[in-house]
XYZ file of C-alpha atoms in Angstrom:
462
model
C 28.275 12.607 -42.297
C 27.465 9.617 -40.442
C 29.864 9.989 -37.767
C 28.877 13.252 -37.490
C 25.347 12.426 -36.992
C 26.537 9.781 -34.210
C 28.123 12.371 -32.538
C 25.566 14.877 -32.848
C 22.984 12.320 -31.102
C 25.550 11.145 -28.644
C 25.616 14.918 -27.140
C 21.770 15.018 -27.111
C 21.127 12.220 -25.466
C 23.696 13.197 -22.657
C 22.332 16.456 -22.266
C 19.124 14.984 -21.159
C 20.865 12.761 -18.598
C 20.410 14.264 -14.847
C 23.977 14.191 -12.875
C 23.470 12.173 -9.918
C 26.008 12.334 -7.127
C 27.027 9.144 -5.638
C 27.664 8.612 -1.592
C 29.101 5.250 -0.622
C 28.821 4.615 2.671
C 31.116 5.624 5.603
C 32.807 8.594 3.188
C 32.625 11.887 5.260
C 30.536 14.739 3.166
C 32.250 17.696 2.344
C 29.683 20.078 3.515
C 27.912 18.341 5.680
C 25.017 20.069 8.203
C 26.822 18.383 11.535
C 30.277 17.310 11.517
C 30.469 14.131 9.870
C 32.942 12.794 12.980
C 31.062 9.613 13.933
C 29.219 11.319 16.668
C 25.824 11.735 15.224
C 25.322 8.172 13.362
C 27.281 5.661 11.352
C 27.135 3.675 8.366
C 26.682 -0.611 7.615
C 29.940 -0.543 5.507
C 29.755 -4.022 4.392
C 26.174 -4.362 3.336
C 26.084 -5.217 0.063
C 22.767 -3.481 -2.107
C 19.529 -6.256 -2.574
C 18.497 -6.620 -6.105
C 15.244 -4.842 -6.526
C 11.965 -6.134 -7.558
C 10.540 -2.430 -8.576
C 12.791 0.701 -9.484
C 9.661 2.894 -7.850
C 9.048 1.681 -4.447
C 6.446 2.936 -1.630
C 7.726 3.502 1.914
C 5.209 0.830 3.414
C 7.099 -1.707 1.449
C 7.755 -4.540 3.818
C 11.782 -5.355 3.789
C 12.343 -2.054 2.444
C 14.910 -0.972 4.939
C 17.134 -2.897 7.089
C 17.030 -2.593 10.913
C 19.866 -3.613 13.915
C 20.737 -2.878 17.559
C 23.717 -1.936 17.037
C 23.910 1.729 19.709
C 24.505 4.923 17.659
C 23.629 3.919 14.209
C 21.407 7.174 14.751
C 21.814 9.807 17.377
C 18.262 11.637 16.990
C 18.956 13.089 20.728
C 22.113 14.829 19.609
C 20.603 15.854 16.198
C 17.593 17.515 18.376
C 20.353 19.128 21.128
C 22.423 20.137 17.517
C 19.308 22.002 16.191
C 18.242 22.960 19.056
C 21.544 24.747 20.110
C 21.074 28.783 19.441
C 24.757 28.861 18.511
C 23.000 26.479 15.568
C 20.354 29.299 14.786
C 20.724 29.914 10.839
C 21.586 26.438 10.205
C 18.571 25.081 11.852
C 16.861 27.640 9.931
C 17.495 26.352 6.642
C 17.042 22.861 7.691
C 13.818 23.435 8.858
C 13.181 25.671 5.576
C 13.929 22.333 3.801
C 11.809 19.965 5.661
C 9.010 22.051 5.441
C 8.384 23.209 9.145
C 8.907 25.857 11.359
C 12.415 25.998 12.942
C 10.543 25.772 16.523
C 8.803 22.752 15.345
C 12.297 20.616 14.728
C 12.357 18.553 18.140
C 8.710 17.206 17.540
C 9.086 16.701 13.600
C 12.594 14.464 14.895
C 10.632 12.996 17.712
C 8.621 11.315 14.800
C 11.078 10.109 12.867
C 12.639 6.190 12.756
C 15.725 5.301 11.827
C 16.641 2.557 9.365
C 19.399 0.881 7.180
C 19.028 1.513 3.165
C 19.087 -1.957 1.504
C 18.971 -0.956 -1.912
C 21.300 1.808 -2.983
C 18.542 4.798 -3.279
C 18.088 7.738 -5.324
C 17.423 11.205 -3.159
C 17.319 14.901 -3.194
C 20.809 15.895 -0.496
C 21.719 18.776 0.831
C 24.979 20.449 1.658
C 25.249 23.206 3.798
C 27.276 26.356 2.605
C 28.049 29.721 3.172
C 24.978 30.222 5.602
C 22.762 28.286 2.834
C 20.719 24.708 2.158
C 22.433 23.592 -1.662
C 20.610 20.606 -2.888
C 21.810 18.297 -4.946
C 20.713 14.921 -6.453
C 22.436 11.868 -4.631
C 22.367 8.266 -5.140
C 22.844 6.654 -1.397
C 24.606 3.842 -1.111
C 23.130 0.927 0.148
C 24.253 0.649 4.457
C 23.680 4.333 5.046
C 21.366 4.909 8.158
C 18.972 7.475 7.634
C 15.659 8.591 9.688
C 12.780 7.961 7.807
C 8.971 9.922 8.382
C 5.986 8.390 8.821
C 5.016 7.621 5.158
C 8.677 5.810 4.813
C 10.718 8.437 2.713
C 13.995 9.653 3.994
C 14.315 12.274 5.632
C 17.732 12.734 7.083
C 21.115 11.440 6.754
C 22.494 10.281 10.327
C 25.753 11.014 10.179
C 25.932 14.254 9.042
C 22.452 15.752 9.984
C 21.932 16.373 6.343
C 17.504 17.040 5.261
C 16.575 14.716 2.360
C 13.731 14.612 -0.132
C 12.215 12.932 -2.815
C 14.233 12.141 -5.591
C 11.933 13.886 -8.381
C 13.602 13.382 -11.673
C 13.652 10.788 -14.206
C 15.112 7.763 -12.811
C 15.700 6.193 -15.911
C 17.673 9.036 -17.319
C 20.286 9.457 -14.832
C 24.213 9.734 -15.120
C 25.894 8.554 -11.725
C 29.201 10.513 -10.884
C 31.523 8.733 -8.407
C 34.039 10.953 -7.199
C 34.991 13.249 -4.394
C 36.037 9.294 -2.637
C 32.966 8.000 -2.973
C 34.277 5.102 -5.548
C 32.050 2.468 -7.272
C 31.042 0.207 -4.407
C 30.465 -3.772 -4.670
C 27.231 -4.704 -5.942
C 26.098 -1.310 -7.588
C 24.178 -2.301 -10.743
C 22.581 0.709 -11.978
C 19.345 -1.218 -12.866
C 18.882 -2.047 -8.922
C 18.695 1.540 -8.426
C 15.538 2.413 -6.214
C 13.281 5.810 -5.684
C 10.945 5.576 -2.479
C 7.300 6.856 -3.021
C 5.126 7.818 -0.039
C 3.270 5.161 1.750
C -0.875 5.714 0.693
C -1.188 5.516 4.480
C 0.792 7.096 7.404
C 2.624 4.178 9.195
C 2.619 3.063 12.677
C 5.265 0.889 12.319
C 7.792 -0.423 10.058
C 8.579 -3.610 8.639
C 12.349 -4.007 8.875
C 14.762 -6.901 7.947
C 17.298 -7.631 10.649
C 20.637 -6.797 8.410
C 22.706 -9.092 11.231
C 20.105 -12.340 10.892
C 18.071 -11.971 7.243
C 16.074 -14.753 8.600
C 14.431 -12.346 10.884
C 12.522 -9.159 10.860
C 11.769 -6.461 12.855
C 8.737 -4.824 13.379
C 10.068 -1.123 14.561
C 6.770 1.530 15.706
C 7.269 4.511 13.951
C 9.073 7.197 15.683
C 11.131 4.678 18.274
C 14.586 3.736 18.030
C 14.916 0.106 18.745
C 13.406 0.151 22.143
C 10.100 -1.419 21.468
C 11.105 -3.494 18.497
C 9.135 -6.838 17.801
C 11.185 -9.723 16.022
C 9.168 -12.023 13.988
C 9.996 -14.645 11.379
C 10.931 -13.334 8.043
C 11.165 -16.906 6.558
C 7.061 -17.457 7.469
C 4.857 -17.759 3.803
C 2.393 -15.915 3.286
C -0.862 -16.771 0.581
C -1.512 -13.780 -1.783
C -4.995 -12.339 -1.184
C -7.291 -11.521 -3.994
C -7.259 -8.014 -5.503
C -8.896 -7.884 -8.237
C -11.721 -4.996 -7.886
C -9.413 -2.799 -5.264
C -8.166 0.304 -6.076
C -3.967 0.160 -6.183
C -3.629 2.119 -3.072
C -6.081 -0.894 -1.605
C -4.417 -3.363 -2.957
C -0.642 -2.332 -1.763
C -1.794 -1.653 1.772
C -2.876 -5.379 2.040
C -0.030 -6.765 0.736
C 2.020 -4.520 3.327
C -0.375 -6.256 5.857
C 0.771 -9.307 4.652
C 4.470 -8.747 4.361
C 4.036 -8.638 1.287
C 5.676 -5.913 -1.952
C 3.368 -4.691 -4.312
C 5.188 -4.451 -7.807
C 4.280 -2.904 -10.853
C 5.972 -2.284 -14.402
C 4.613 0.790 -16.268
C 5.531 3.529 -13.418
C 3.490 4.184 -10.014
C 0.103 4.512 -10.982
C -2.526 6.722 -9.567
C -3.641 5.666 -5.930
C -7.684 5.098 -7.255
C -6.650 3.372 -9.938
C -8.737 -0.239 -10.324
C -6.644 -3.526 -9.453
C -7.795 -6.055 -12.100
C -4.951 -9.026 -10.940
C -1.759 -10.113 -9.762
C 1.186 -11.956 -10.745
C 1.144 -14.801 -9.106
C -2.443 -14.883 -8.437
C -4.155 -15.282 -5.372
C -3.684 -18.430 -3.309
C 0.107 -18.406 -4.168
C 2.494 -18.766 -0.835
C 5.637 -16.202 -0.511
C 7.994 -15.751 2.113
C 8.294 -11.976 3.768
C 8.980 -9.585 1.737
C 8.674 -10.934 -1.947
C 6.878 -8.855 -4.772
C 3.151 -9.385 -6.344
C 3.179 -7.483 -9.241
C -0.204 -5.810 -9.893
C -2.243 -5.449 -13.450
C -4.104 -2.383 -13.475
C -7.218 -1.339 -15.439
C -6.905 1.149 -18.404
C -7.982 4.544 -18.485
C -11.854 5.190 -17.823
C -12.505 2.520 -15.927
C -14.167 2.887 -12.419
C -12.372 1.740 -9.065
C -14.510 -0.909 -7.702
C -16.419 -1.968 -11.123
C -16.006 -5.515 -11.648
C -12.863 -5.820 -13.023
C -11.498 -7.260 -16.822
C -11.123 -10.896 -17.137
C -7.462 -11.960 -15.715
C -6.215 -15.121 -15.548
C -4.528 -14.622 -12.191
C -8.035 -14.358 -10.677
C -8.887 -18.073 -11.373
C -12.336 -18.947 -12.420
C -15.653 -16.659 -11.189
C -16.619 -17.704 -7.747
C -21.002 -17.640 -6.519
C -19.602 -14.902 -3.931
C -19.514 -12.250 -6.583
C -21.927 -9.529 -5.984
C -21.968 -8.185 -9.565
C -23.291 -11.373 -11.243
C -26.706 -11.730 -12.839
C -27.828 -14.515 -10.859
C -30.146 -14.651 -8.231
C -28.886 -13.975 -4.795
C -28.612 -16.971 -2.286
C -30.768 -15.433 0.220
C -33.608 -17.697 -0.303
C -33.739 -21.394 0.183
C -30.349 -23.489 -0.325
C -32.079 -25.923 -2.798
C -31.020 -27.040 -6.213
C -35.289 -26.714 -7.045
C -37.643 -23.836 -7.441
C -39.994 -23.913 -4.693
C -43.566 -23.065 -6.560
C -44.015 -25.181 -9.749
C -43.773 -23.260 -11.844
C -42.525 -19.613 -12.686
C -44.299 -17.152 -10.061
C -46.195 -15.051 -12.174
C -49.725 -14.367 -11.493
C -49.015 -10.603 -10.406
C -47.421 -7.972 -9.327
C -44.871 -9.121 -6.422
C -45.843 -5.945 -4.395
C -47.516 -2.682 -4.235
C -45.054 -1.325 -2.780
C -42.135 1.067 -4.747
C -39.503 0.403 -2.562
C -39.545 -3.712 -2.474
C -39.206 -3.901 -6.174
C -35.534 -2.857 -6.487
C -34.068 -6.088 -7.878
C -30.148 -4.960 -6.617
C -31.970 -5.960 -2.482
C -33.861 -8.620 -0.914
C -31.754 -8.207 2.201
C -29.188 -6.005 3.770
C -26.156 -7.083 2.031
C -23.574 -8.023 4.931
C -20.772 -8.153 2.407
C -20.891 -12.057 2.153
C -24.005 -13.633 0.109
C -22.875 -17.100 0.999
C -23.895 -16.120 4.638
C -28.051 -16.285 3.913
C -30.410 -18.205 5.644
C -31.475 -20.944 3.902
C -35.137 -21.271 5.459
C -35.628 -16.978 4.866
C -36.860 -17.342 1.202
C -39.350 -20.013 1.603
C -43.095 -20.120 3.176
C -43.235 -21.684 6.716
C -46.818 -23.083 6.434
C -48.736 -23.618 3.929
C -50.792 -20.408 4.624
C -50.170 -17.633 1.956
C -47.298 -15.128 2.952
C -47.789 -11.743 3.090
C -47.700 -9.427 0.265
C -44.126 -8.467 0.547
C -41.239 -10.721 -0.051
C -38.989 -11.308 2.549
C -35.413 -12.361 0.414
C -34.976 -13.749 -2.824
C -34.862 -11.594 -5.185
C -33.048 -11.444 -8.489
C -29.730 -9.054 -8.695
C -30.960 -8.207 -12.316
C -29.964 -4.864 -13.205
C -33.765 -3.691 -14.431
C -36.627 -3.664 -11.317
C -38.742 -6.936 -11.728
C -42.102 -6.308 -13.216
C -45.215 -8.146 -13.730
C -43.857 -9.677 -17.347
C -43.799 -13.549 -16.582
C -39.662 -14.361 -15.795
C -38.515 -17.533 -16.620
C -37.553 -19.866 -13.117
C -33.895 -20.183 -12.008
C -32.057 -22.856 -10.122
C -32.609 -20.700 -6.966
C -35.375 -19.888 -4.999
C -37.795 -17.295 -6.440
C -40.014 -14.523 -4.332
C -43.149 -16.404 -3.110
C -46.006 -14.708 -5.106
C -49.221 -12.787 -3.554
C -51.258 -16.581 -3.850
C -50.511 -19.763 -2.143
C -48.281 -21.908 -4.535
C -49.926 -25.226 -3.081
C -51.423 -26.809 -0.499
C -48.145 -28.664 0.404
C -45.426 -27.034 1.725
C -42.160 -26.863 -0.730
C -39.263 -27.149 1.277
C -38.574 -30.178 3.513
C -40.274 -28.838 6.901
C -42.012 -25.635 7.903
C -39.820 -23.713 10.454
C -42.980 -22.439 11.896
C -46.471 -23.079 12.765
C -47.013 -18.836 12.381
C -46.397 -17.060 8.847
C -43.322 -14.949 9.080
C -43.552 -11.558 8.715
C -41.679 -9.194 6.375
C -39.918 -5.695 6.463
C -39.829 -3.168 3.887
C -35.824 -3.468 2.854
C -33.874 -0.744 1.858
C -33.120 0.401 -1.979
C -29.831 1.108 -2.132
C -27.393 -1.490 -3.425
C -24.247 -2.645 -1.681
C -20.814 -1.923 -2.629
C -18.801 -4.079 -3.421
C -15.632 -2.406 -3.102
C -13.590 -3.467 -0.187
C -12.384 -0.969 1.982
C -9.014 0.271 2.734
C -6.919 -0.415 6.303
C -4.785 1.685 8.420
C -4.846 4.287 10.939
C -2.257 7.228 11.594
C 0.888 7.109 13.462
C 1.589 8.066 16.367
C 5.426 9.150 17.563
C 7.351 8.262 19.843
C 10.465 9.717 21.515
C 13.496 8.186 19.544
C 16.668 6.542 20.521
C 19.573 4.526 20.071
C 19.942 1.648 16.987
C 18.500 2.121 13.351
C-alpha cells in the first residue's frame, strides 16, 4: 500500500511539471522561421552559463547579457530583407501576429531591437514555424545563443533562425527540461541557475553588456544599435550601494541599474509600488559591476514612500529624515534656545495658513541645507507677527498651549524676547521680513529616473 501510495504521488507530482524544451547552442532548429544555415546569426559555443544571483531577473539588469564584435553574431538587415521579402508574405504574417504588430510595422519594430549574448541559460516562450503556422513551445536557451532583445530587455528573437520569442510565463520552479532532438546536456547547466527575464520598469536607452571576450570589461550598447556606437568601460570599477529604504522596488532597481548594480530578491518579483524597507548589504557597501543587492520589501498594506520598518541594513537614523518629530533645522544652527525660556505668551499668528507645523520653509528636499541666521531676530526690535522658519514637524498644528523648548531654535513669539540680541551678531540693522509659506508638506519619496528609448538602425556584432 505504501509503494503504491509512492507511486501514486510520484505521477502527480510529474503531471504538474511543465515540459521545457532545451536548445544548446549552435544545434540547427528543426522548424526554424529562416534557414538556420549560418547566414542570419551565430551562436558563442563555448560560453559556459554564469551562476545566477536571482532565478527572476529584469531586463535592465546590468551584466545580464553578454556583448562582442565579433561581425554576424546578428544579421537584423537580412532578418528585415527576409520579412520584408513578399515571397515571405504568410510567414511574416505570423511572426508579426506573434510579436504583437502589424506585419507592415516589422522593419521599424527590428530597427529597435539590440542584439546580445545570453549568459545564463534562459527560460522562453519559442516558436517553430509549420505548415503555414507560428507553434509555440516552451524552451530553455542555452547560455551563448545571440538573440535581439526590445527595449525593456526581454528577448525577442532568436538570430539564427529568425525565430519570435516571449516571456517564459509558467512556473519556473516546476519545470521538467527535455534534452533531445541533439540538443544534449551542455557543460555547466545546473538547473538551479536557470533564469526568466522580467521587463525592465523603464524602457532602456542602452544596455549594460559584459564583453564575453575580456570579462574585465563592459559595454555600454544604445538600444537599437549593433555594436557601432558601443562605449567600453571598466567592469572591475566598485561601486557604494545607495540607500533605499523608503523607495518603491521599481525605484529602487532602477538605481541600482544606474549604478551597475543587480537588484535581487527571494520571495518572487514583487509588485513595482511596492515599499523598499533595506538591502542586503546595506548602503555604503562597495561592489564591483554587476553584483546583486538583494532588497527587503514591506508587507502588505503598507504605503510606498511611508517611512519604512526598522532594518538593520539602514544603519542608525540620520537628522536628514523628514518624517522625524523633531524640529526642523531651518532656524538657527545652535545647540541653545534663543528666548529664555519656552515662547509662549500667545498665539504665534493670526494667520490659518502659517500654523501648519509639517512647513516653516519650502522644503528643498535636504533640511541640512537651512540657513542658520533665518530663524533668529536680526535686531533687537520685535519681528513681525509671522514666523519666518522654525517650526516644529509635529504632526498636530501648534496652538497656543505652552510647548516645552527643544535643543533647536523655536519661532520668535509676537513680543521681544529681550533687549539683547540671542544669537552671536545681528545680520542686519533692518528687521527681516516674512512671507506667508505654503501648507502643503513635502514628500519625501524620491523620485524615479529614466527616459524612453530611442532606436537606432541596427547592425553587425551582438
Amino acid at each position: 500500500m505504501l509503494l503504491a501510495a509512492a507511486v501514486i504521488l510520484s505521477g502527480c507530482t510529474e503531471q504538474r511539471l511543465f515540459a521545457v524544451r532545451a536548445v544548446a547552442a549552435g544545434v540547427p532548429s528543426l522548424a526554424p522561421f529562416f534557414e538556420e544555415d549560418g547566414s542570419l546569426g551565430t551562436d558563442e559555443t563555448k560560453l559556459r552559463p554564469e551562476q545566477a544571483h536571482s532565478g527572476l531577473q529584469q531586463g535592465n539588469t546590468p551584466g545580464l547579457y553578454g556583448g562582442t564584435q565579433k561581425p554576424k553574431v546578428c544579421d537584423v538587415d537580412r532578418l528585415k530583407d527576409f520579412l520584408t521579402d513578399p515571397r515571405n508574405r504568410q510567414k511574416a504574417r505570423e511572426w508579426a501576429r506573434i510579436v504583437g504588430i502589424e506585419p507592415d510595422r516589422i522593419e521599424g519594430y527590428i530597427n529597435d531591437l539590440t542584439p546580445v549574448l545570453l549568459r545564463h541559460d534562459t527560460l522562453v516562450k519559442n516558436h517553430d514555424y509549420k505548415k503555414g503556422k507560428a507553434v509555440a513551445f516552451d524552451a530553455l536557451l542555452e547560455a551563448g545563443i545571440a538573440v535581439l532583445v526590445n527595449d525593456q530587455g526581454l528577448p525577442a528573437v532568436k538570430c539564427s533562425c529568425g525565430n519570435p520569442l516571449q516571456s517564459f510565463d509558467k512556473d519556473p520552479e516546476k519545470i521538467s527540461v527535455k534534452f533531445e532532438d541533439g540538443n544534449k546536456k551542455w557543460d555547466g547547466y545546473e538547473k538551479s541557475d536557470v533564469v526568466t527575464v522580467k521587463p525592465a520598469p523603464e524602457p532602456l536607452e542602452r544596455i549594460a553588456l559584459i564583453d564575453v571576450d575580456n570579462p574585465d570589461q563592459g559595454i555600454n550598447r544604445p538600444v537599437g544599435s549593433s555594436g557601432e556606437n558601443d562605449e567600453p568601460f571598466d567592469a572591475t570599477k566598485q561601486h557604494a550601494v545607495p540607500r533605499v529604504a523608503g523607495m518603491t522596488f521599481d525605484q529602487a532597481s532602477q538605481r541600482l541599474s544606474e549604478l551597475g548594480l543587480a537588484a535581487a530578491f527571494s520571495d518572487g518579483l514583487p509588485p513595482g509600488d511596492t515599499a523598499v524597507t533595506g538591502s542586503d548589504p546595506g548602503p555604503g557597501t562597495e561592489l564591483r559591476f554587476g553584483e546583486a543587492v538583494t532588497l527587503s520589501v514591506a508587507d502588505d498594506g503598507e504605503e510606498p514612500g511611508t517611512p519604512p520598518k526598522s532594518d538593520p541594513s539602514d544603519g542608525p537614523p540620520t537628522d536628514d529624515d523628514p518624517t522625524s518629530d523633531g524640529p526642523t533645522t531651518d532656524g538657527p544652527a545652535t545647540d541653545e534656545p534663543t528666548t529664555s525660556g519656552p515662547t509662549t505668551d500667545g498665539p504665534t499668528s493670526s494667520d490659518p495658513t502659517t500654523g501648519d507645523p509639517d512647513t516653516g520653509d519650502p522644503d528643498t528636499g535636504d533640511p541640512d541645507s537651512g540657513d542658520p541666521d533665518s530663524g533668529s531676530p536680526t535686531s533687537d526690535e520685535p519681528t513681525t507677527d509671522r514666523p519666518t522658519t522654525g517650526q516644529p514637524t509635529t504632526i498636530e498644528p501648534t496652538t497656543a498651549v505652552p510647548t516645552t523648548p527643544t535643543t533647536s531654535s523655536t519661532p520668535p513669539t509676537v513680543e521681544p524676547t529681550s533687549a539683547e540680541p540671542t544669537s552671536a551678531e545681528p545680520t542686519s540693522a533692518e528687521p527681516t521680513r516674512s512671507e506667508p509659506v505654503t501648507s502643503e508638506p513635502a514628500s519625501s519619496a524620491p523620485g524615479s529616473s529614466g527616459a524612453p528609448a530611442s532606436g537606432e538602425s541596427a547592425v553587425g556584432a551582438a
